[in-house]
PDB file of C-alpha atoms in Angstrom:
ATOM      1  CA  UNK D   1     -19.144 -35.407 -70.023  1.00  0.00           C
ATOM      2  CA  UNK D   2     -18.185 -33.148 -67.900  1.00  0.00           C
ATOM      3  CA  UNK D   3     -19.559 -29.907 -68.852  1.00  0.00           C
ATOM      4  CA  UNK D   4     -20.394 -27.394 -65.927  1.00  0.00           C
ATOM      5  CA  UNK D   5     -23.620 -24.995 -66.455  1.00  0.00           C
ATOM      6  CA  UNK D   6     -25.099 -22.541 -64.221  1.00  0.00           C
ATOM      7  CA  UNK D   7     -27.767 -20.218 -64.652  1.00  0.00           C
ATOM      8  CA  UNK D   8     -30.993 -20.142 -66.932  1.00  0.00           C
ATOM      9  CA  UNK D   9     -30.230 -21.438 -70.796  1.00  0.00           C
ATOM     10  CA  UNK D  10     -26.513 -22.192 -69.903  1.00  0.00           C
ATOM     11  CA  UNK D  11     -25.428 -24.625 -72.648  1.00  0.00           C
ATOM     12  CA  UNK D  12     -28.648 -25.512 -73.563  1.00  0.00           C
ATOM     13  CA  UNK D  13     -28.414 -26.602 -77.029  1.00  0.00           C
ATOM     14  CA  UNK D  14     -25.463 -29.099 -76.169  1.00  0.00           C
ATOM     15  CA  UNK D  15     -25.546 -32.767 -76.728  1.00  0.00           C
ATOM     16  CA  UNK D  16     -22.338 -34.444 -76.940  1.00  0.00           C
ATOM     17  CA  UNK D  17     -20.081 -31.813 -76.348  1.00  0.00           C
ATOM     18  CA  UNK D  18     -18.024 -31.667 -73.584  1.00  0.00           C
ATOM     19  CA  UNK D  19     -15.307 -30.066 -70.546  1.00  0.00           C
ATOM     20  CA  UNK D  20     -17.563 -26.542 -71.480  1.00  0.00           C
ATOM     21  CA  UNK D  21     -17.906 -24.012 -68.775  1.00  0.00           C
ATOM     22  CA  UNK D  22     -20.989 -21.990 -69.098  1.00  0.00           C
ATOM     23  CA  UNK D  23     -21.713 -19.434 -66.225  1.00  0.00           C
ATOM     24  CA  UNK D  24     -24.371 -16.654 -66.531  1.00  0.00           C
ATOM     25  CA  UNK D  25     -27.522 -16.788 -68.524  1.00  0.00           C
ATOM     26  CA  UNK D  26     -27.514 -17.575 -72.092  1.00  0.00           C
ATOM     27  CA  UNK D  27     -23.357 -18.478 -71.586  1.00  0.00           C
ATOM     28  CA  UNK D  28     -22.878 -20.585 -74.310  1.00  0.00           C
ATOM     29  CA  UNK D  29     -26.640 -21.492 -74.905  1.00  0.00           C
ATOM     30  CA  UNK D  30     -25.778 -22.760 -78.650  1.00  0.00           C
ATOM     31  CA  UNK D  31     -22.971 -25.024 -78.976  1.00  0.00           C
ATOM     32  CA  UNK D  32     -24.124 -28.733 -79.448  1.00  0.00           C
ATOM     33  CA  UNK D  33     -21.022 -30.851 -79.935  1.00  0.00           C
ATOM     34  CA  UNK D  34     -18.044 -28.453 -79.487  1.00  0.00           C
ATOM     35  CA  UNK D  35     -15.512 -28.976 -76.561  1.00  0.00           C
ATOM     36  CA  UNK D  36     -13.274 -27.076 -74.049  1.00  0.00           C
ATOM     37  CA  UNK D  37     -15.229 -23.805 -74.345  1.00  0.00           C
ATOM     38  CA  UNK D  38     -15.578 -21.278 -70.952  1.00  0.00           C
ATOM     39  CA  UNK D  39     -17.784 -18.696 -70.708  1.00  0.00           C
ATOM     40  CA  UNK D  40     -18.453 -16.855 -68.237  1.00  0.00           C
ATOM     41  CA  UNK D  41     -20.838 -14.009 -67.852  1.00  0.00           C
ATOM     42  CA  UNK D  42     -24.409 -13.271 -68.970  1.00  0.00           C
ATOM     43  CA  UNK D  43     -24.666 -14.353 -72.655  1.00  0.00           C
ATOM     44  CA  UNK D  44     -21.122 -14.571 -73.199  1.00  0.00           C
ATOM     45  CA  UNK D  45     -20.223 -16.703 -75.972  1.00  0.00           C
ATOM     46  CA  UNK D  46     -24.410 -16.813 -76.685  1.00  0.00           C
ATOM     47  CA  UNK D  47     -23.857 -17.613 -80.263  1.00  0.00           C
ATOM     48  CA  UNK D  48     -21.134 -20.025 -80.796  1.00  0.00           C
ATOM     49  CA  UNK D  49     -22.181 -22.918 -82.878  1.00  0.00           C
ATOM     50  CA  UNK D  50     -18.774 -24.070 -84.158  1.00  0.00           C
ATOM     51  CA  UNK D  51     -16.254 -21.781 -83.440  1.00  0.00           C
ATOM     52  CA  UNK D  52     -13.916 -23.814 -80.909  1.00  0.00           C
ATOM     53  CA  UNK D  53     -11.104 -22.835 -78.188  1.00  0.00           C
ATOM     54  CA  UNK D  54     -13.014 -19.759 -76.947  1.00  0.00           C
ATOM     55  CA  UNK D  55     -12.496 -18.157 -73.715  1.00  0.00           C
ATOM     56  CA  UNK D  56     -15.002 -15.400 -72.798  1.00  0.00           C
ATOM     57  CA  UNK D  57     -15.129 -13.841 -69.481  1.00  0.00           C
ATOM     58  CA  UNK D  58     -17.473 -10.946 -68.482  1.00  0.00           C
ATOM     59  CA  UNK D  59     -21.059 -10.277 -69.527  1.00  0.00           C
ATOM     60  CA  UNK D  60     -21.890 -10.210 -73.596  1.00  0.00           C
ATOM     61  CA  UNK D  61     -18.276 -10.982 -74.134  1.00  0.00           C
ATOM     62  CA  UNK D  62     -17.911 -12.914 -77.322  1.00  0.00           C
ATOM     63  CA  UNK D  63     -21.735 -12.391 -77.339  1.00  0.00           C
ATOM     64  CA  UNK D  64     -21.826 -12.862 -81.557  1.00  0.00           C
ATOM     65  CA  UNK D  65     -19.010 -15.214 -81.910  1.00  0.00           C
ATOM     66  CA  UNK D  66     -20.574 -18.284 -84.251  1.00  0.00           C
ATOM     67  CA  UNK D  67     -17.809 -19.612 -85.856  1.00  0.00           C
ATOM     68  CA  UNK D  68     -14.381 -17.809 -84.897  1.00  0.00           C
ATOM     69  CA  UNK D  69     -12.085 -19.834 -82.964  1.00  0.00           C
ATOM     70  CA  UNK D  70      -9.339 -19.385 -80.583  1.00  0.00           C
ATOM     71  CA  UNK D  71     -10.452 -16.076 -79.441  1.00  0.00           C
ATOM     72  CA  UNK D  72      -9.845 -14.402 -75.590  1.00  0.00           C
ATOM     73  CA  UNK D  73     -12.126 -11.839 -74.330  1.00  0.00           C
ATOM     74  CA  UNK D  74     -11.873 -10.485 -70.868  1.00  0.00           C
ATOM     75  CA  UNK D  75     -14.196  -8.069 -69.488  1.00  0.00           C
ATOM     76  CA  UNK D  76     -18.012  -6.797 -70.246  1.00  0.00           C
ATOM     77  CA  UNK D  77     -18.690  -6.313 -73.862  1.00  0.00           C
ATOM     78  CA  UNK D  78     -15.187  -7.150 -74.867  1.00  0.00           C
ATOM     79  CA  UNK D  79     -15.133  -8.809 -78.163  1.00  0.00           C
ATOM     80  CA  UNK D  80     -18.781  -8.306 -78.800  1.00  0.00           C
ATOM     81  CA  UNK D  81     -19.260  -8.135 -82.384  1.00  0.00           C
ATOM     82  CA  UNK D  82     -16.416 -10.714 -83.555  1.00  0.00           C
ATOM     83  CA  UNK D  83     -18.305 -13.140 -85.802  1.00  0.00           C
ATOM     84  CA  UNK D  84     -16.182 -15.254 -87.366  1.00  0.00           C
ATOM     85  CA  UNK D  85     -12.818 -13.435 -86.625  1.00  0.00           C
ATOM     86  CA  UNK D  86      -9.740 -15.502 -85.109  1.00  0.00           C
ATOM     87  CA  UNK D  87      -6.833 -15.509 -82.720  1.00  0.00           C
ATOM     88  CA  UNK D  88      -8.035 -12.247 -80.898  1.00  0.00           C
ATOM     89  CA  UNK D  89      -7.703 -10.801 -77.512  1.00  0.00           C
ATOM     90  CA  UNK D  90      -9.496  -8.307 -76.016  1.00  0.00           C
ATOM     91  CA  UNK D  91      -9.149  -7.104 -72.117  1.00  0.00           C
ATOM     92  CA  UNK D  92     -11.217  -4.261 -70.972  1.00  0.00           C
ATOM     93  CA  UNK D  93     -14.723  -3.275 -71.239  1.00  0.00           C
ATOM     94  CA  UNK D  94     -15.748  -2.865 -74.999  1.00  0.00           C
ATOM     95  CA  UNK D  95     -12.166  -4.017 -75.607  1.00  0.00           C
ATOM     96  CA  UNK D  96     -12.004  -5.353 -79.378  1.00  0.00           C
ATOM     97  CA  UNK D  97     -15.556  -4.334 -79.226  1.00  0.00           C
ATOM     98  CA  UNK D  98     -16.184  -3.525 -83.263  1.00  0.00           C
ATOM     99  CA  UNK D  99     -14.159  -6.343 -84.299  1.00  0.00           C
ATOM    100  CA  UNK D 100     -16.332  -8.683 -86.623  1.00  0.00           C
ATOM    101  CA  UNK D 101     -14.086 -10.774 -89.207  1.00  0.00           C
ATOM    102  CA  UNK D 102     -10.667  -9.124 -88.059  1.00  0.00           C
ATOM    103  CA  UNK D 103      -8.021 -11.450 -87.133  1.00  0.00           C
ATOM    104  CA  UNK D 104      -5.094 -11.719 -84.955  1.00  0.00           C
ATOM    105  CA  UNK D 105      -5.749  -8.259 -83.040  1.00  0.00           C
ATOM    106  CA  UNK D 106      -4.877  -7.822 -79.832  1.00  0.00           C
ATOM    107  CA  UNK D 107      -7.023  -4.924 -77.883  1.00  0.00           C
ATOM    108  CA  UNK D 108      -6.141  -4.069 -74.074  1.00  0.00           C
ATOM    109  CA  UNK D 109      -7.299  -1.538 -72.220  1.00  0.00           C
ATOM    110  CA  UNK D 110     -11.385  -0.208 -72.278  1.00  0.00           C
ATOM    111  CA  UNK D 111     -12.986   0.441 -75.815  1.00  0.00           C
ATOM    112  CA  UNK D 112      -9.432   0.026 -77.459  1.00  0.00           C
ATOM    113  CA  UNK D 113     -10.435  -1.528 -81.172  1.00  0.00           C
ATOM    114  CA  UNK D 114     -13.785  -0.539 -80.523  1.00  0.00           C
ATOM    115  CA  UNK D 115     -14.585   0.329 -84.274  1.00  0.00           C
ATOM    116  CA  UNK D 116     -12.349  -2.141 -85.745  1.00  0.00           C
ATOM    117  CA  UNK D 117     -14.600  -4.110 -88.028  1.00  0.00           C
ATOM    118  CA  UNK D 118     -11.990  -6.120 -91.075  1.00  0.00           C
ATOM    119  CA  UNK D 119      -8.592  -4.950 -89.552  1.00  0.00           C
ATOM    120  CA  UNK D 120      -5.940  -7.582 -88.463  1.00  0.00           C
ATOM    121  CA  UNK D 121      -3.062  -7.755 -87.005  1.00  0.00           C
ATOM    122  CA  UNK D 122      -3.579  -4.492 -84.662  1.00  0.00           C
ATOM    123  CA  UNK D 123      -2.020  -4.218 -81.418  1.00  0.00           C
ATOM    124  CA  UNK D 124      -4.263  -1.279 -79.306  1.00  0.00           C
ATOM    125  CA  UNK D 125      -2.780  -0.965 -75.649  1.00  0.00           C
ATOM    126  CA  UNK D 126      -4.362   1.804 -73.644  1.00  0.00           C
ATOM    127  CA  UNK D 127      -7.731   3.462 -72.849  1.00  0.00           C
ATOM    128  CA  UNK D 128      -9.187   4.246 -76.264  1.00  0.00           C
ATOM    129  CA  UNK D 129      -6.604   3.119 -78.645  1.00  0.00           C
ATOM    130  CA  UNK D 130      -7.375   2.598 -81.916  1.00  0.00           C
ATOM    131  CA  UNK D 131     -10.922   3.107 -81.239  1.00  0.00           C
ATOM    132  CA  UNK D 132     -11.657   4.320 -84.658  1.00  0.00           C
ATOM    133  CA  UNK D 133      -9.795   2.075 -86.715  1.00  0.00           C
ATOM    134  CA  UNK D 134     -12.171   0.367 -89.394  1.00  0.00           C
ATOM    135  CA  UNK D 135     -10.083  -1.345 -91.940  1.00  0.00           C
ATOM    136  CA  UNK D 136      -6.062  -1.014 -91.366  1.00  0.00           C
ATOM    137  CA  UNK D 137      -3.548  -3.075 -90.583  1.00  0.00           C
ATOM    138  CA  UNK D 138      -0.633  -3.770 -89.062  1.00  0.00           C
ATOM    139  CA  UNK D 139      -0.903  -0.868 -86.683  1.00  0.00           C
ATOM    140  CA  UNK D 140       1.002  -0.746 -83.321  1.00  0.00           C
ATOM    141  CA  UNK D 141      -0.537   1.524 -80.697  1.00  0.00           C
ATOM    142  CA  UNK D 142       0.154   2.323 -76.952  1.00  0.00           C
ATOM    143  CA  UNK D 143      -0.646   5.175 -74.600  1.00  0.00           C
ATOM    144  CA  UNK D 144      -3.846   6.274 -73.658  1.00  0.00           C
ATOM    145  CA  UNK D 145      -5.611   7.194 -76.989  1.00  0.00           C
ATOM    146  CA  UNK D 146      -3.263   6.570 -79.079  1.00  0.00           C
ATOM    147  CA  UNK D 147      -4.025   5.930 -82.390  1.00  0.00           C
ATOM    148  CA  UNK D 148      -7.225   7.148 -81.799  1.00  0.00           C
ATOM    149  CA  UNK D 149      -7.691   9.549 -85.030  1.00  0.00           C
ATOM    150  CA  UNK D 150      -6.751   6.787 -87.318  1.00  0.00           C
ATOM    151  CA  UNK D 151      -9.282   4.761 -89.567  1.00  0.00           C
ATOM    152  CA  UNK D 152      -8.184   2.842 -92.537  1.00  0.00           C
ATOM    153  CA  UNK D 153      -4.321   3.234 -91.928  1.00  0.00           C
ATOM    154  CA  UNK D 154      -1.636   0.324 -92.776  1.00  0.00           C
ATOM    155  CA  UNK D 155       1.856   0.128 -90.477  1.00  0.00           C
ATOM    156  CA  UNK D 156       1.806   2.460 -88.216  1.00  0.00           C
ATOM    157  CA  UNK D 157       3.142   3.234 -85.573  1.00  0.00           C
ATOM    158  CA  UNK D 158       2.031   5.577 -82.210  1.00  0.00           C
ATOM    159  CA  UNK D 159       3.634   5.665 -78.675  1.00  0.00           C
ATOM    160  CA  UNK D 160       2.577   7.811 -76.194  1.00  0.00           C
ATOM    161  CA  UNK D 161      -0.276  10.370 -74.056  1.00  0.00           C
ATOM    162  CA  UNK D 162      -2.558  11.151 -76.980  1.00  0.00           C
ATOM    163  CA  UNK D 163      -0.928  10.181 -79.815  1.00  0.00           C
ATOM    164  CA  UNK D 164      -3.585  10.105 -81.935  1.00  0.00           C
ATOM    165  CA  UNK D 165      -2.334  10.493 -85.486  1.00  0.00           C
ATOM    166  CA  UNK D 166      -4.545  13.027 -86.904  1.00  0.00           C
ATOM    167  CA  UNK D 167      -3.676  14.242 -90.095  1.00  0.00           C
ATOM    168  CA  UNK D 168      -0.776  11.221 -90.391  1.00  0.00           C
ATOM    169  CA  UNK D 169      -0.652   8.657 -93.692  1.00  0.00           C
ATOM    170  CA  UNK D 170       0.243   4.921 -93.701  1.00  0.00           C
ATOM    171  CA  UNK D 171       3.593   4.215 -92.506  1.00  0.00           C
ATOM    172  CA  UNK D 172       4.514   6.383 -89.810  1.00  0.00           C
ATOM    173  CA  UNK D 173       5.875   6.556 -86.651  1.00  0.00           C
ATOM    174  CA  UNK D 174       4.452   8.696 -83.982  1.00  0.00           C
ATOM    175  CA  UNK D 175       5.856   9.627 -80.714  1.00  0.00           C
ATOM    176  CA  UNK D 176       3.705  11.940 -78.793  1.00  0.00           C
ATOM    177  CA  UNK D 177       4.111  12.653 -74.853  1.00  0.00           C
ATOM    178  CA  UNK D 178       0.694  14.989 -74.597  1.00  0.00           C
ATOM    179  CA  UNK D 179       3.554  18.597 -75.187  1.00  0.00           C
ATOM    180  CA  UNK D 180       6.300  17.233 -77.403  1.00  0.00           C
ATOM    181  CA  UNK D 181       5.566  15.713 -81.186  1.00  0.00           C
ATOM    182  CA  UNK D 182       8.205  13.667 -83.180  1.00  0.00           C
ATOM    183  CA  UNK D 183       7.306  12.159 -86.782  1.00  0.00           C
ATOM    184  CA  UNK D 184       8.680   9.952 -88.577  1.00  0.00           C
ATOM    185  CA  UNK D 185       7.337   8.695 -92.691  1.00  0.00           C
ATOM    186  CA  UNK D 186       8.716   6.560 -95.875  1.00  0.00           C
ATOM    187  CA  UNK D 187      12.369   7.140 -95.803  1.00  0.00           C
ATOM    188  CA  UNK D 188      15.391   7.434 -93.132  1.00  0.00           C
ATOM    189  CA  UNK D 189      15.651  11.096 -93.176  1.00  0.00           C
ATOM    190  CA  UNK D 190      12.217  12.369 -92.578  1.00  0.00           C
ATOM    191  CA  UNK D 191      11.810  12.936 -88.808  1.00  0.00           C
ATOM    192  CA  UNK D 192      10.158  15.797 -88.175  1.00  0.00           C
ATOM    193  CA  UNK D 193       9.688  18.076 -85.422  1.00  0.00           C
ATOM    194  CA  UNK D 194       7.161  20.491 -84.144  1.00  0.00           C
ATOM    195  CA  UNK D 195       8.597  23.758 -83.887  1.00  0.00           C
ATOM    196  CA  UNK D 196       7.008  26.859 -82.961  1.00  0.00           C
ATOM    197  CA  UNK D 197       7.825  30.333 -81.596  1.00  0.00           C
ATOM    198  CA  UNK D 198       5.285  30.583 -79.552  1.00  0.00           C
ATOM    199  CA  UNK D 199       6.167  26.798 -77.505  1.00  0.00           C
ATOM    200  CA  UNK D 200       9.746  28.329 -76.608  1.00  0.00           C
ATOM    201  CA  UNK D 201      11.148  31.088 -73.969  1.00  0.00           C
ATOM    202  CA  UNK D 202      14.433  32.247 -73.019  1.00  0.00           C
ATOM    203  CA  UNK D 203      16.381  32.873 -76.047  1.00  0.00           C
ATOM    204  CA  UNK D 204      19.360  33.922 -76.142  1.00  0.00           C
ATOM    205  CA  UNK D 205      22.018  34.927 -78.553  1.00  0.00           C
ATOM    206  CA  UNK D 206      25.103  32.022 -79.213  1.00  0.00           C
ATOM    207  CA  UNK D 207      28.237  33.556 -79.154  1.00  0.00           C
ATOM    208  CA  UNK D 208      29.358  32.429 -82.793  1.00  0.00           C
ATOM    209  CA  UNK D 209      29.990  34.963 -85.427  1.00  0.00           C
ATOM    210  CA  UNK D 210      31.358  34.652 -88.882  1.00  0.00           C
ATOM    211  CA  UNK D 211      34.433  32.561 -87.728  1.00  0.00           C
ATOM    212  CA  UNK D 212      32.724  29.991 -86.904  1.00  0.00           C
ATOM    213  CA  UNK D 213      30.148  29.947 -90.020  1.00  0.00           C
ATOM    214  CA  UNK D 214      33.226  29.744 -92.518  1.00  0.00           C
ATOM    215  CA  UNK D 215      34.520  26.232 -90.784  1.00  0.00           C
ATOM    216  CA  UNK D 216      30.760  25.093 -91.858  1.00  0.00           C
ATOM    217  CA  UNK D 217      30.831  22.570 -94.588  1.00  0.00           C
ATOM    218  CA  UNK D 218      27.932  22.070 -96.411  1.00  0.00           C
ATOM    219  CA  UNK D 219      27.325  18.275 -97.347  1.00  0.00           C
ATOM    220  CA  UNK D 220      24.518  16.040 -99.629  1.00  0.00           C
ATOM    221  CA  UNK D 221      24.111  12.204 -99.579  1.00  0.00           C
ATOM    222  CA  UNK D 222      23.038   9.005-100.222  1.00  0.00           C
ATOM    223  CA  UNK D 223      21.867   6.321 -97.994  1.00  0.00           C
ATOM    224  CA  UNK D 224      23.872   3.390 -98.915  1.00  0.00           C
ATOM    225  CA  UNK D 225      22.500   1.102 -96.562  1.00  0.00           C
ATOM    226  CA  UNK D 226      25.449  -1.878 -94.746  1.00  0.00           C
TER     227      UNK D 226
END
């Protein structure tokens, strides 16, 4: 009952499934009992056989899903090669496009995720984030490419205009602005900072001399965190 299908193949294969939405050829040709799926879209959700609460919207989106469940792709391509992965959500062409088993991703902007295959828990936001990711975790990326040098990183984290992390281990934070690079890895007190000659102008001399230099008072610690 009331399953809507439009185009050549369009839920084909379904018997007593029902409230689908196939639109576009192929759109959720396989299915045979499942309910409450939309896809819209040349062979968008193609594949599905069991996988249930699917929404795929845009041409080959969700194309290889067969089993995953609870997945949301939005845009041509996006989501493409999840198989059997769950709770994802791609937006943009190619978005979450290499995702296969990963779960719980979340991939917005075009080809973000796109090489992700086992990664979960990912957040890509921006043109080319993450696009080269294959197995880490836990990342957090935003700004247009950020992220993009990584591959098999765990927990970290990259804000900004090309912050792509080449170079960078596990468990960093990045802030990046395209001019201006700030680091941060492992413990409280390891920020770093680019610095280089040749990025500054107008020096000039400060007007403190020895006086000043003897009120200094050197100091070590211990974080002791509250």
């Amino acid at each position: 009952n009331y399953n809507t299908a439009v185009d050549s193949q369009a839920l084909l294969a379904c018997t007593t499934g029902s409230s689908n939405v196939a639109i576009g050829r192929n759109a959720l040709k396989a299915i045979t009992t499942r309910n409450s799926l939309v896809a819209i879209g040349e062979g968008s959700l193609q594949s599905n056989t069991t996988g249930y609460s699917n929404v795929a919207c845009g041409g080959y989106s969700l194309m290889n899903c067969t089993d995953g469940y609870q997945n949301a792709a939005f845009g041509e391509h996006a989501g493409r090669y999840i198989t059997s992965g769950d709770y994802n959500t791609c937006l943009g062409r190619y978005a979450g496009g290499g995702i296969t088993t990963g779960n719980r991703n979340v991939a917005i902007g075009p080809y973000s995720l796109w090489a992700t295959v086992t990664g979960a828990d990912n957040v890509a936001v921006g043109y080319e984030a993450l696009t080269q990711l294959t197995s880490g975790s836990y990342n957090v990326c935003l700004g247009y490419r950020a992220g993009r040098a990584l591959t098999d990183q765990q927990k970290f984290v990259a804000i900004g205009y090309s912050a792509e992390g080449g170079g960078l281990t596990s468990n960093t934070v990045l802030l990046y602005n395209g001019t201006n690079n700030a680091s941060f890895s492992q413990s409280a007190t390891s920020w770093t900072f680019a610095s280089d000659q040749r990025d500054k102008t107008d020096f000039q001399n400060l007007g403190l001399g020895l006086d000043f230099l003897k009120k200094i008072t050197p100091r070590q610690f211990k974080w002791n965190y509250r």
